Coordinates of N, CA, C and O in Angstrom, one line a residue:
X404 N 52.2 110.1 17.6 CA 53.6 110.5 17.4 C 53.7 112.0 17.4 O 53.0 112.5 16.5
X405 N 54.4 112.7 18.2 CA 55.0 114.0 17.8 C 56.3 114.0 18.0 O 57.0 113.7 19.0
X406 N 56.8 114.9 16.5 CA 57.7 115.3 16.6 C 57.9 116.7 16.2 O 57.4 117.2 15.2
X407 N 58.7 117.3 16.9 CA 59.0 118.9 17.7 C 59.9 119.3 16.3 O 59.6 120.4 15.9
X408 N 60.7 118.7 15.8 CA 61.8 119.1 14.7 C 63.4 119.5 15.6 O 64.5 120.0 15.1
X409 N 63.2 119.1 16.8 CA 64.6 118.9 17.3 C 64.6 117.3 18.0 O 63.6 116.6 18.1
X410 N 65.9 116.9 18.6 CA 65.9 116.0 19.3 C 65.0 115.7 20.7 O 65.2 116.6 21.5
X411 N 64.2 114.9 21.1 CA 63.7 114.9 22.2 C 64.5 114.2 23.2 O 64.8 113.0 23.1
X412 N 65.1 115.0 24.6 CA 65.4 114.7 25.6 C 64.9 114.0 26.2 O 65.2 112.9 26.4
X413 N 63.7 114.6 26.8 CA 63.2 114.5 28.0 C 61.5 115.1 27.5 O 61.3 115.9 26.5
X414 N 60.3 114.5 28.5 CA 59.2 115.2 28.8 C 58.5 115.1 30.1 O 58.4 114.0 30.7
X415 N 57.9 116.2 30.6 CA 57.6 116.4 32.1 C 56.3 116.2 31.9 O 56.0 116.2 30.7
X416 N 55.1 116.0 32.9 CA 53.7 116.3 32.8 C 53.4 117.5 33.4 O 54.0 117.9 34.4
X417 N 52.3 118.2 32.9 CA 52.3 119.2 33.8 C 50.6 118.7 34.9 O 49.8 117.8 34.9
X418 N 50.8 119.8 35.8 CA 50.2 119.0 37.0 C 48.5 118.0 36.6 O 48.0 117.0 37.2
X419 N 48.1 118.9 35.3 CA 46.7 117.7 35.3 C 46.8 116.6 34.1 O 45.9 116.0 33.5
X420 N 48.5 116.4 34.1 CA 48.3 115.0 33.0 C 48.1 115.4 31.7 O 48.6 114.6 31.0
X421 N 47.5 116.3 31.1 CA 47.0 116.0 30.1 C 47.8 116.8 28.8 O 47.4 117.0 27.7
X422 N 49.0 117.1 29.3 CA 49.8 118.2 28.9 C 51.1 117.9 29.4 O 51.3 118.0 30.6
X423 N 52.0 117.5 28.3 CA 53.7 117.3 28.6 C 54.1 118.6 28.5 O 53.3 119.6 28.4
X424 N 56.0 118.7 28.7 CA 56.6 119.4 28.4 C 57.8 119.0 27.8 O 58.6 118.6 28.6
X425 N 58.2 118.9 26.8 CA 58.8 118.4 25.4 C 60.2 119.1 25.6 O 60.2 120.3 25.3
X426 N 61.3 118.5 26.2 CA 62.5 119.3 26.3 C 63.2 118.9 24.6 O 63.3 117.7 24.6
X427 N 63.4 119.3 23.9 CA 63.3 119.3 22.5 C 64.9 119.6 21.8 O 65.3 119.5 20.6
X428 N 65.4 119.9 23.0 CA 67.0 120.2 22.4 C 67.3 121.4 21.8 O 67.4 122.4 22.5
X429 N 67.4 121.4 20.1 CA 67.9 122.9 19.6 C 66.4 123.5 19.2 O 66.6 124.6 18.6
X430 N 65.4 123.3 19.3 CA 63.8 123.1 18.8 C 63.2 124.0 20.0 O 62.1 124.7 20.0
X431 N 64.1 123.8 21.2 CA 63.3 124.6 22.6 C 62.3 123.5 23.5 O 62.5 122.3 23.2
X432 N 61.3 124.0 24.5 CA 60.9 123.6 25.1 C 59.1 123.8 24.4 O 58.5 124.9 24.3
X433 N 58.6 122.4 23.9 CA 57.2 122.7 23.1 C 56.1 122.3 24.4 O 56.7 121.7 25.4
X434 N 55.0 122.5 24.6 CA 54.0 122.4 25.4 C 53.1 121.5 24.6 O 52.7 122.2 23.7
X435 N 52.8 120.5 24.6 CA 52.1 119.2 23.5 C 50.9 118.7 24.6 O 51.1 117.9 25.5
X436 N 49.8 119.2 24.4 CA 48.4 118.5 24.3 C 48.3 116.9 24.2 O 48.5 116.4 23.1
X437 N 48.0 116.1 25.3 CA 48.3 114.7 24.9 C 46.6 114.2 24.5 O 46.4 113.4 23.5
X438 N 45.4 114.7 25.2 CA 44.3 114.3 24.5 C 43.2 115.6 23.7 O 43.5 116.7 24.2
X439 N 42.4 115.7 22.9 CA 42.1 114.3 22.5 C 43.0 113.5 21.4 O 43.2 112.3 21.3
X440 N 43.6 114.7 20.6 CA 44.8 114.4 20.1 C 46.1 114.6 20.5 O 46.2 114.9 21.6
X441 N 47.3 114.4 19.6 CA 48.7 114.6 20.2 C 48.8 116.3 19.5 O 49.0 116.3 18.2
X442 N 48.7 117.4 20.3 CA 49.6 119.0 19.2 C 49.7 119.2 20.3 O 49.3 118.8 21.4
X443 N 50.9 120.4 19.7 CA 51.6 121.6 19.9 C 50.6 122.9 20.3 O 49.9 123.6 19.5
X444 N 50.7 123.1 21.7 CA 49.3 124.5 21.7 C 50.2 125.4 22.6 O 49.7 126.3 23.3
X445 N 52.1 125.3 22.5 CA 52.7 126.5 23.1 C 53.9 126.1 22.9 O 54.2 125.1 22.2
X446 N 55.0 126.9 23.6 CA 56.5 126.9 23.9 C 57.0 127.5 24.8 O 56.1 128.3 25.1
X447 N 57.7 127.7 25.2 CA 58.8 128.6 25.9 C 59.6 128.9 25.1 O 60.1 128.2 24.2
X448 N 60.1 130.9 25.4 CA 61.6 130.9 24.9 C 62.6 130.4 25.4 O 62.8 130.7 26.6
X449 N 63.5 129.6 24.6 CA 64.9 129.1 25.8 C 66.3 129.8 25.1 O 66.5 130.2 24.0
X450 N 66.9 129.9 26.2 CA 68.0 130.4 25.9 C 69.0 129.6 25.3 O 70.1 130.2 25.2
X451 N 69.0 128.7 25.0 CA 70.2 127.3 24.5 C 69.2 126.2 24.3 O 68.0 126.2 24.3
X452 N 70.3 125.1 24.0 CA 69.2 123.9 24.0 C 68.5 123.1 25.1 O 69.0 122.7 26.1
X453 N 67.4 123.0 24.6 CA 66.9 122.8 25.9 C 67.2 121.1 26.2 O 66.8 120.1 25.5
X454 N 67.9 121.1 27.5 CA 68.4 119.2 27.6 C 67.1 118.3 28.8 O 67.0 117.1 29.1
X455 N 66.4 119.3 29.2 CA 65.4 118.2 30.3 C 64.4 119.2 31.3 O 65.0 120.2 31.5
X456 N 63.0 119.1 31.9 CA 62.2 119.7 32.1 C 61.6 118.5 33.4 O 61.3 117.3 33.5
X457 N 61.5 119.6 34.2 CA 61.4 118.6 35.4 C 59.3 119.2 36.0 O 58.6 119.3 35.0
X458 N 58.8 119.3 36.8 CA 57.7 119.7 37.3 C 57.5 119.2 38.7 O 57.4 118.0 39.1
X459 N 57.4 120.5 39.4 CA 57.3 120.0 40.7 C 55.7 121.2 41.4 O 55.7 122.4 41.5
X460 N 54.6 120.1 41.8 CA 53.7 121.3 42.3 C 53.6 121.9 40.9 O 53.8 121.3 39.9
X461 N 53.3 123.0 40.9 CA 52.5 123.9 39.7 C 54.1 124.8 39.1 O 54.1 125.9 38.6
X462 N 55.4 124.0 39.3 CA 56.5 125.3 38.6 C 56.8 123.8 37.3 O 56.8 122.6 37.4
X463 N 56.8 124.3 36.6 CA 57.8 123.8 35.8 C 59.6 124.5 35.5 O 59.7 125.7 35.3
X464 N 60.7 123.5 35.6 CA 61.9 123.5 36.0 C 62.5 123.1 34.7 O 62.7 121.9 34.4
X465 N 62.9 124.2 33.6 CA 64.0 123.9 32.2 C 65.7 123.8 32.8 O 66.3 124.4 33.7
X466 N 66.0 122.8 32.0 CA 67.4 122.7 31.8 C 68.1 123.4 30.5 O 68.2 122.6 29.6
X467 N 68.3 124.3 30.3 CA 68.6 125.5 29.0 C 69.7 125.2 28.5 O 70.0 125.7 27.4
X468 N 70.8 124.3 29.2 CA 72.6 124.0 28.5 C 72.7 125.7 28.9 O 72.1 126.2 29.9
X469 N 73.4 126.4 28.1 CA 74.3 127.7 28.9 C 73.4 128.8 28.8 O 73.9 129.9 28.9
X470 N 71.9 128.6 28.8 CA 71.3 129.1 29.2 C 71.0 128.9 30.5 O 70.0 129.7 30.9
X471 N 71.3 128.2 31.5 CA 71.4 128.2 33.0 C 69.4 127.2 32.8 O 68.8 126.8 31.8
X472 N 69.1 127.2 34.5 CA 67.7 127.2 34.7 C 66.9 127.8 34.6 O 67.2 128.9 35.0
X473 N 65.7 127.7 34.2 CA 64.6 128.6 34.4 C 63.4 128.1 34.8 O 63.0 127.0 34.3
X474 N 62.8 128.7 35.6 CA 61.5 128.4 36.3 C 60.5 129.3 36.4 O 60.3 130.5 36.8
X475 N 59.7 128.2 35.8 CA 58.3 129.1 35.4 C 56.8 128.5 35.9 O 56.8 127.3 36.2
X476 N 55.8 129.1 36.0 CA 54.5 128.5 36.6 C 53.9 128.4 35.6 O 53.6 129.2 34.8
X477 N 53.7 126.8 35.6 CA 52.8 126.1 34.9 C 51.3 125.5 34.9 O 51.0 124.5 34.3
X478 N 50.4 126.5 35.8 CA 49.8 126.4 36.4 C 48.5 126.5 35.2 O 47.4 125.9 35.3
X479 N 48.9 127.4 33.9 CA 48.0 127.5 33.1 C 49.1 126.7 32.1 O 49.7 127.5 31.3
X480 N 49.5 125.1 31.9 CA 50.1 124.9 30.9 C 50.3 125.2 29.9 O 51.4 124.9 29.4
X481 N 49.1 126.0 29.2 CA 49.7 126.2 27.5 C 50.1 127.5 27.6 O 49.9 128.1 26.5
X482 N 50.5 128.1 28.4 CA 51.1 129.5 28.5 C 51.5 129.6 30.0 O 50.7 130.0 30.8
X483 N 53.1 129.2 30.2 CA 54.1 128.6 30.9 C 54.4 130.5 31.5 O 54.3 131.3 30.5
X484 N 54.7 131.1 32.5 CA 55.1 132.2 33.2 C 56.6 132.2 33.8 O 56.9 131.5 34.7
X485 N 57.3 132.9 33.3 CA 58.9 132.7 33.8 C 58.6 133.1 35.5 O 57.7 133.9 35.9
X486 N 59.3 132.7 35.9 CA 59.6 133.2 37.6 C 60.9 133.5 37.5 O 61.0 134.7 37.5
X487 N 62.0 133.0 37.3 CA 63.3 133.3 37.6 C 64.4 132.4 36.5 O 64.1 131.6 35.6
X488 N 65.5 132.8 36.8 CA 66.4 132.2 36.5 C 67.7 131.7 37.4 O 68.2 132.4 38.2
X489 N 68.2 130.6 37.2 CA 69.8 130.7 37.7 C 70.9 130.4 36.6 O 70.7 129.5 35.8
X490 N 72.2 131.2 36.6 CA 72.8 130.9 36.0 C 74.4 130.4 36.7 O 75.2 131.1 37.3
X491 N 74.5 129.1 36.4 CA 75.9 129.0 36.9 C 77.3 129.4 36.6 O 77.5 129.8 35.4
X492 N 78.1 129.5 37.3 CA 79.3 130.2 37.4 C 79.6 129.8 36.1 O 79.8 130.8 35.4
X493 N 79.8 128.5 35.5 CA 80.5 128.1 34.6 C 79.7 126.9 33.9 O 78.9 126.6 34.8
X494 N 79.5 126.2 33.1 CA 79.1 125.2 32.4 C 77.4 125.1 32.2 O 76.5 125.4 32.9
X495 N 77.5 124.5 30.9 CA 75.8 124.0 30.7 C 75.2 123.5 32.2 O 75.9 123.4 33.2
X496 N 73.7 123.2 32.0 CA 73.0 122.7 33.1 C 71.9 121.7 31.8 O 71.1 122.0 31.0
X497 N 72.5 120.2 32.4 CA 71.9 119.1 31.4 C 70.7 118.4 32.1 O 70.0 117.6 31.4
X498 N 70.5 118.7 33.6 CA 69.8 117.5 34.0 C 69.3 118.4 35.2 O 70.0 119.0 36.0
X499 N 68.0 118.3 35.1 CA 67.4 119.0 36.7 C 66.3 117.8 37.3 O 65.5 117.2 36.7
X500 N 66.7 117.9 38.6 CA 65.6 116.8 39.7 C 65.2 117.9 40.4 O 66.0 118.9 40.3
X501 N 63.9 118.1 41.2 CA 63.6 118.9 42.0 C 62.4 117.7 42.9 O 61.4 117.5 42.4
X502 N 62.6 117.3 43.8 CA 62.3 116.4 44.6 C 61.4 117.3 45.8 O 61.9 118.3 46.3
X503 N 60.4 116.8 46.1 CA 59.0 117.3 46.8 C 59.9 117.3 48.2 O 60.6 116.4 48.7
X504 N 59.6 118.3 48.7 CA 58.5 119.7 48.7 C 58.9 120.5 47.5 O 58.0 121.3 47.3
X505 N 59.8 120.6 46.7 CA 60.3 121.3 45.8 C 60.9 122.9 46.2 O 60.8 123.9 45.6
X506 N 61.6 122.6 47.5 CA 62.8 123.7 47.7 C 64.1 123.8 47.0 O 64.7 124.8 46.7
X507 N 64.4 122.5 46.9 CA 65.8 122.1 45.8 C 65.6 121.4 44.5 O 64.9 120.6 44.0
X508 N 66.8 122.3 44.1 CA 66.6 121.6 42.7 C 68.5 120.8 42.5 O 69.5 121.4 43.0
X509 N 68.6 119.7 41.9 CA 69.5 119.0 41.7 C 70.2 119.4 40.2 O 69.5 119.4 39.2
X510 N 71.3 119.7 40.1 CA 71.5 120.1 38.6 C 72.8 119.1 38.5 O 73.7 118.9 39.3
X511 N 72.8 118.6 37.3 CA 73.8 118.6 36.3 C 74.3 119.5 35.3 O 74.0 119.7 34.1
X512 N 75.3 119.9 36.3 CA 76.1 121.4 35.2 C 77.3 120.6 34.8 O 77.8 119.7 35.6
X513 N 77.9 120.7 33.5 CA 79.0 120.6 32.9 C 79.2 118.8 32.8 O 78.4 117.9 32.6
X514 N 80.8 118.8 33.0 CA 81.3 117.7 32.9 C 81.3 116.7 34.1 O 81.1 115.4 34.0
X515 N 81.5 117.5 35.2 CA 81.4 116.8 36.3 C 80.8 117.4 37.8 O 81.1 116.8 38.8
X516 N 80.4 118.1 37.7 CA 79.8 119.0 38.5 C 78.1 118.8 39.2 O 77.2 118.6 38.4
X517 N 77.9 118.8 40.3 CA 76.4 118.9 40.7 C 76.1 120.1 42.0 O 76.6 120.4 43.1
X518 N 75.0 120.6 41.3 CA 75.1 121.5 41.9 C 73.4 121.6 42.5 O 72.4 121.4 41.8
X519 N 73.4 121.8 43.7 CA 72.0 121.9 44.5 C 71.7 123.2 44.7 O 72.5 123.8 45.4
X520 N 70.4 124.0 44.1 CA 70.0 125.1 44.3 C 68.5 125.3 45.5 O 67.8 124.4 45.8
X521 N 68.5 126.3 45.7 CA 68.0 126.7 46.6 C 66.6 127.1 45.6 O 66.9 128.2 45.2
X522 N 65.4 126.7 45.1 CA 64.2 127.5 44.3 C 63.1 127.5 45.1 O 62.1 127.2 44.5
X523 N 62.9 127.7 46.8 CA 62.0 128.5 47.0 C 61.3 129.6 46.6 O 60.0 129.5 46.6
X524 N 61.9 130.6 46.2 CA 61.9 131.9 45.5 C 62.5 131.8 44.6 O 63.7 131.8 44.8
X525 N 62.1 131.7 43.3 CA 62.5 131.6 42.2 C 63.4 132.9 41.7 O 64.6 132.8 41.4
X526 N 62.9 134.0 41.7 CA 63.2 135.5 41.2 C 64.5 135.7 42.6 O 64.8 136.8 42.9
X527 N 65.2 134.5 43.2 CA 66.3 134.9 44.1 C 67.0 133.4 44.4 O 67.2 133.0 45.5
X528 N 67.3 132.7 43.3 CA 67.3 131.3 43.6 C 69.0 131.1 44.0 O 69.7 131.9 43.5
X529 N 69.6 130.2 44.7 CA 70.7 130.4 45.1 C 71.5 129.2 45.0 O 70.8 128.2 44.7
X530 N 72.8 128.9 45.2 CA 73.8 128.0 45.3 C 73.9 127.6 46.4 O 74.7 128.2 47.0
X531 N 73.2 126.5 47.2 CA 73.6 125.7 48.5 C 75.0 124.8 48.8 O 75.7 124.8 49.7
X532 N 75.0 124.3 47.6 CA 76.4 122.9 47.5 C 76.4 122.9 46.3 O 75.5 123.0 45.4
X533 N 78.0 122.6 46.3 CA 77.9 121.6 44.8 C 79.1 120.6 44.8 O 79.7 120.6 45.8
X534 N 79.2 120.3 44.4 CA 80.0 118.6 44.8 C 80.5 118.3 43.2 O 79.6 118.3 42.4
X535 N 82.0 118.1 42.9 CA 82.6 117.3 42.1 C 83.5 116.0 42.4 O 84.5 116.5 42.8
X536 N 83.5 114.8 42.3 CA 84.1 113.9 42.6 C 84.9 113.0 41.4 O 84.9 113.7 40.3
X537 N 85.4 112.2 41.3 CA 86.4 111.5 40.3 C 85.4 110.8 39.4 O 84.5 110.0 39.7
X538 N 85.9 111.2 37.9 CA 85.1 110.9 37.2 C 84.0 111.6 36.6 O 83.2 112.0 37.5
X539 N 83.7 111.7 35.3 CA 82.6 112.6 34.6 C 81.2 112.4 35.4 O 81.1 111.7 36.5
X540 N 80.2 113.0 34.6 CA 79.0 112.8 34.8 C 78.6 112.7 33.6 O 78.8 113.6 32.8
X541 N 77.8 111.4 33.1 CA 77.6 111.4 31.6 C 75.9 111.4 32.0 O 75.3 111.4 33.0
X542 N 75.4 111.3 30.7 CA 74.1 111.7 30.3 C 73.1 111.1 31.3 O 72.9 109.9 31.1
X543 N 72.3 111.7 32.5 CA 71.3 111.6 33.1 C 72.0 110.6 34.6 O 71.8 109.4 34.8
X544 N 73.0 111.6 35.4 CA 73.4 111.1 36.5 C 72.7 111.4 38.0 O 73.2 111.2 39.1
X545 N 71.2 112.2 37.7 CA 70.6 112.4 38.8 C 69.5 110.9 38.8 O 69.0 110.4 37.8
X546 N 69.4 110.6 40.0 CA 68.1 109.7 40.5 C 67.3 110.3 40.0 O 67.4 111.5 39.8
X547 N 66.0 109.3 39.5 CA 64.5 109.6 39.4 C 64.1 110.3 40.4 O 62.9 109.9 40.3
X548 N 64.0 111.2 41.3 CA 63.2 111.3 42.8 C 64.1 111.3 43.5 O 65.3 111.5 43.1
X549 N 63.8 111.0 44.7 CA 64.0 110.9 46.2 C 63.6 109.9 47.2 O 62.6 109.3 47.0
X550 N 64.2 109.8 48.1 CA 64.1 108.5 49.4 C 63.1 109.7 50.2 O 63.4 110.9 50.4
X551 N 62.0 109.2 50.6 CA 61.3 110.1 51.6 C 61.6 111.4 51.4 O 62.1 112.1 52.3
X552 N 61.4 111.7 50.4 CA 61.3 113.2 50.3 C 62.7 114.0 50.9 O 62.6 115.3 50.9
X553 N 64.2 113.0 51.5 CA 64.7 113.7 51.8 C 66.0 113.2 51.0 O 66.9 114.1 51.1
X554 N 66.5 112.2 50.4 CA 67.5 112.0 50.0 C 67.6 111.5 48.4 O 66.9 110.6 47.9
X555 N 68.9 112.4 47.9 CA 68.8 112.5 46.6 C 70.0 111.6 46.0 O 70.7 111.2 46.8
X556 N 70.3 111.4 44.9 CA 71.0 110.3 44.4 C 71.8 110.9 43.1 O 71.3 111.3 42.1
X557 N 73.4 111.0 43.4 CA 74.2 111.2 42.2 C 74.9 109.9 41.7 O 75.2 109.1 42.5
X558 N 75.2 109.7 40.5 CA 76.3 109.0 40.3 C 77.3 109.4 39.3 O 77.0 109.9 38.2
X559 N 78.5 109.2 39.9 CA 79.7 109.3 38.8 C 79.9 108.4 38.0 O 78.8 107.7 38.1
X560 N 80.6 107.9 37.3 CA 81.0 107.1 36.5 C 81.7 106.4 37.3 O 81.3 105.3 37.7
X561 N 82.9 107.0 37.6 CA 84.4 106.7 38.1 C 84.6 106.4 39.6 O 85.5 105.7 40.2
X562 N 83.5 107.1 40.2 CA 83.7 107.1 41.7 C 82.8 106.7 42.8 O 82.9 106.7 44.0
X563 N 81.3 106.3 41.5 CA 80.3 105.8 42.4 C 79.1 106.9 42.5 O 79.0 108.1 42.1
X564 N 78.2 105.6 43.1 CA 76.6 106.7 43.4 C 77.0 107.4 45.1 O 77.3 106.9 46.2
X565 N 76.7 108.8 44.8 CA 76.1 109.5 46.0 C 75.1 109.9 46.9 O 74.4 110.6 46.3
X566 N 74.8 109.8 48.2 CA 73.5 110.5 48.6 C 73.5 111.6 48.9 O 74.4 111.8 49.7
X567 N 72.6 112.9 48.7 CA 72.8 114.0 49.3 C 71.5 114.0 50.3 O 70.6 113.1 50.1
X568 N 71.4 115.0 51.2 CA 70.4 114.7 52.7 C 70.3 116.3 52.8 O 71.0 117.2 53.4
X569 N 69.1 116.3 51.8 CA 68.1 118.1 51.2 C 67.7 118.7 52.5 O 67.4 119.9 52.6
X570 N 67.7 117.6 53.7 CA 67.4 118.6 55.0 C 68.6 118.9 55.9 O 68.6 119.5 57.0
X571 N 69.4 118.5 55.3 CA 70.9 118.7 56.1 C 70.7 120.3 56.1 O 70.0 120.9 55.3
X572 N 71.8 121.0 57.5 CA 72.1 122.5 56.7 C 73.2 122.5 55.9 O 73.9 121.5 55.9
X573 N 73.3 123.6 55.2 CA 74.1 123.5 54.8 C 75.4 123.6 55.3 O 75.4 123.8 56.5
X574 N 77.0 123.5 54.5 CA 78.2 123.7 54.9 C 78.6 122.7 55.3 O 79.8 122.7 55.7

């Protein structure tokens, strides 16, 4: 059992398994050792609470609420390396997917909002689409993954599941 002293969201692995990433809510983002025992051997600073932590390849991907995203290399897990940030125009960011190759990242910003960022380059990450349709987005409306690495999955409440198609261009 571990517990962080905030609520637990979500946890990512980092690339050799043996090491989560504890999205922890008002507590931050903890780095937890799963063998030989269960500790705590790091953290990230976050900017808000932290709502979900994704891992794609060697970056690990925070969901910060109005602290936007942040992406960092997780390559030495217990001491996590910022690369970048994005901050959106307007609302928390509760839910990040980054689906392999890990060029895009899927966000759940705000109430109803999805927004697909561009994180090749982390330290320049950008706004490709973002799509609101009828009806909220309540707690964890991105798909697990992706269809062949190229298609991603929203749902509304009100209006239904969506596909988005990561190799389309954009516009």
């Amino acid at each position: 059992v571990y517990q962080p002293g905030g609520q637990v969201h979500a946890a990512a692995f980092a690339p050799e398994k043996d090491t989560a990433f504890v999205a922890a809510g008002a507590a931050g983002l903890h780095v937890v050792r799963l063998r030989p025992r269960v500790e705590k051997v790091g953290a990230i600073e976050a900017q808000d609470f932290v709502f979900d932590a994704a891992v794609s390849g060697s970056r690990l991907y925070v969901a910060e609420g109005l602290g936007g995203l942040s992406v960092w290399d997780c390559a030495q897990a217990a001491a996590p390396k910022l690369l970048g940030r994005y901050q959106p125009k307007e609302g928390r960011v509760f839910q990040v997917m980054v689906p392999p190759p890990g060029r895009h990242a899927l966000l759940h910003v705000g109430e109803v909002r999805l927004e697909i960022v561009d994180v090749a380059d982390p330290a320049a990450m950008r706004l490709v689409c973002q799509d609101v349709r009828d009806g909220l987005l309540y707690r964890l409306p991105l798909a697990d993954g992706s269809l062949d690495d190229r298609y991603a999955g929203c749902l509304w409440h009100a209006s239904g599941f969506y596909w988005y198609d990561l190799k389309a261009e954009p516009g």
